[in-house]
Short mmCIF file of C-alpha atoms in Angstrom, two decimals:
data_model
loop_
_atom_site.label_atom_id
_atom_site.label_comp_id
_atom_site.label_asym_id
_atom_site.label_seq_id
_atom_site.Cartn_x
_atom_site.Cartn_y
_atom_site.Cartn_z
CA MET A 33 19.92 5.07 5.71
CA LYS A 34 22.80 6.18 3.56
CA LYS A 35 23.72 6.07 -0.09
CA GLY A 36 24.80 2.57 -1.09
CA THR A 37 22.63 0.74 1.45
CA MET A 38 21.58 -2.56 -0.17
CA ILE A 39 18.01 -3.81 0.13
CA GLU A 40 17.51 -7.42 1.20
CA GLY A 41 13.71 -7.40 1.51
CA LEU A 42 10.55 -5.44 2.27
CA TYR A 43 8.28 -6.87 4.98
CA ARG A 44 5.10 -5.96 6.76
CA GLU A 45 4.32 -6.70 10.38
CA VAL A 46 0.63 -7.36 10.85
CA TYR A 47 -0.87 -6.66 14.27
CA GLY A 48 -2.30 -9.87 15.68
CA HIS A 49 -0.04 -11.97 13.47
CA TYR A 50 1.96 -13.44 16.31
CA GLU A 51 2.66 -17.10 17.04
CA GLY A 52 0.12 -18.25 14.48
CA ASP A 53 -2.69 -16.02 15.78
CA TYR A 54 -4.60 -14.80 12.73
CA ARG A 55 -7.65 -13.52 14.64
CA ILE A 56 -7.47 -9.79 14.14
CA ASN A 57 -9.98 -7.31 15.51
CA GLU A 58 -9.47 -4.51 13.01
CA LEU A 59 -11.69 -2.00 14.80
CA GLU A 60 -9.89 -2.49 18.12
CA ILE A 61 -6.52 -2.00 16.43
CA TYR A 62 -7.60 1.23 14.75
CA LEU A 63 -9.06 2.60 17.96
CA THR A 64 -6.13 1.68 20.20
CA THR A 65 -3.09 2.49 18.05
CA ASP A 66 -1.79 5.70 16.56
CA ARG A 67 -0.71 4.16 13.30
CA TYR A 68 -2.26 2.19 10.49
CA PHE A 69 -2.91 -1.53 10.57
CA GLU A 70 0.49 -2.65 9.33
CA LYS A 71 4.06 -1.62 10.01
CA TYR A 72 6.50 -1.84 7.12
CA VAL A 73 10.12 -2.79 7.60
CA LEU A 74 13.04 -2.81 5.20
CA LEU A 75 15.75 -5.43 5.67
CA THR A 76 19.10 -4.03 4.51
CA ASN A 77 22.77 -4.84 4.77
CA GLU A 78 22.86 -2.28 7.64
CA GLY A 79 20.03 -3.91 9.60
CA ILE A 80 16.26 -3.50 9.85
CA TYR A 81 14.60 -0.14 9.26
CA GLU A 82 11.05 0.66 10.34
CA LEU A 83 9.34 2.83 7.72
CA TRP A 84 6.45 5.24 8.14
CA ALA A 85 4.98 8.25 6.38
CA GLY A 86 7.60 10.88 7.02
CA GLY A 87 10.46 8.90 8.47
CA PHE A 88 12.41 5.77 9.26
CA ARG A 89 14.66 4.39 11.98
CA LEU A 90 17.18 1.61 12.35
CA THR A 91 15.79 -0.79 14.92
CA GLU A 92 16.57 -4.00 16.74
CA ARG A 93 13.05 -4.30 18.14
CA THR A 94 11.39 -5.81 15.05
CA ASP A 95 11.39 -9.59 14.79
CA LEU A 96 11.10 -10.72 11.16
CA ASN A 97 9.37 -13.88 12.41
CA ASP A 98 6.37 -11.62 13.10
CA CYS A 99 6.44 -10.29 9.54
CA VAL A 100 5.47 -11.47 6.09
CA GLN A 101 7.30 -10.51 2.93
CA GLU A 102 5.57 -7.72 1.01
CA GLU A 103 5.12 -9.00 -2.53
CA ARG A 104 3.13 -6.20 -4.20
CA PHE A 105 6.29 -4.58 -5.56
CA GLY A 106 8.20 -7.64 -6.69
CA ASP A 107 11.66 -8.49 -5.44
CA LEU A 108 13.67 -5.45 -4.30
CA THR A 109 16.65 -7.59 -3.27
CA GLY A 110 19.93 -6.10 -4.42
CA TRP A 111 18.55 -2.61 -5.05
CA MET A 112 20.76 0.14 -3.67
CA VAL A 113 19.65 3.35 -1.99
CA ASP A 114 20.69 6.54 -3.75
CA THR A 115 18.79 9.24 -1.84
CA VAL A 116 16.21 9.39 0.95
CA LYS A 117 13.73 12.27 1.18
CA ALA A 118 11.47 12.64 4.20
CA VAL A 119 8.74 15.19 4.82
CA PRO A 120 7.81 14.83 8.53
CA ASP A 121 4.33 13.35 9.12
CA THR A 122 3.64 13.35 5.36
CA SER A 123 5.81 11.12 3.18
CA LEU A 124 9.02 9.16 2.84
CA GLN A 125 10.68 8.59 -0.53
CA ILE A 126 13.55 6.19 -1.10
CA LEU A 127 15.22 6.74 -4.46
CA PHE A 128 17.23 3.80 -5.79
CA ASN A 129 20.28 3.81 -8.06
CA ASN A 130 18.22 2.14 -10.83
CA GLY A 131 15.93 5.19 -11.08
CA ALA A 132 12.97 3.69 -9.18
CA THR A 133 11.34 5.46 -6.21
CA PHE A 134 9.57 3.78 -3.30
CA GLU A 135 7.17 6.04 -1.42
CA ILE A 136 5.10 5.66 1.72
CA GLY A 137 2.80 8.51 2.67
CA LEU A 138 -0.51 9.61 4.15
CA CYS A 139 -3.70 9.83 2.12
CA PRO A 140 -5.58 13.14 2.42
CA ALA A 141 -8.76 11.47 3.74
CA TYR A 142 -9.11 9.57 7.01
CA ASN A 143 -10.45 6.01 7.14
CA LYS A 144 -13.76 4.93 8.66
CA TYR A 145 -12.13 4.78 12.12
CA ASN A 146 -10.95 8.39 11.84
CA HIS A 147 -7.30 7.40 11.41
CA PRO A 148 -5.04 8.43 8.54
CA GLU A 149 -4.60 5.83 5.80
CA ARG A 150 -1.14 5.11 4.46
CA TYR A 151 -0.26 4.36 0.88
CA LEU A 152 2.73 2.61 -0.61
CA MET A 153 3.87 3.15 -4.17
CA LEU A 154 6.77 2.08 -6.38
CA ARG A 155 7.50 4.20 -9.44
CA ASN A 156 9.98 3.03 -12.05
#
């Protein structure tokens, strides 16, 4: 992700949310995957980026039909990336040209299934 990349949307892919299947066994997901319940993806003018605590990658493997738009942070459409800071296995910060910072990282405590929890935050 480079300076000037334009955001077109933030989405989350929910495990079990495929072809209308909303039956999700949360315990099974936690015990059988190495990441938290949801995967976050950023739609940009460059393509789709998978985001995680500590990194990101441009991907063609994510189908936005399996995702729902993340609405907790309002509409990020049109925001432009200024700087990206990644601390491996810890946090990812995307700084925008309007002064806001989006961060995804790991909480210090593990969840009840002994997996690390992720947090998402938008600071203006």
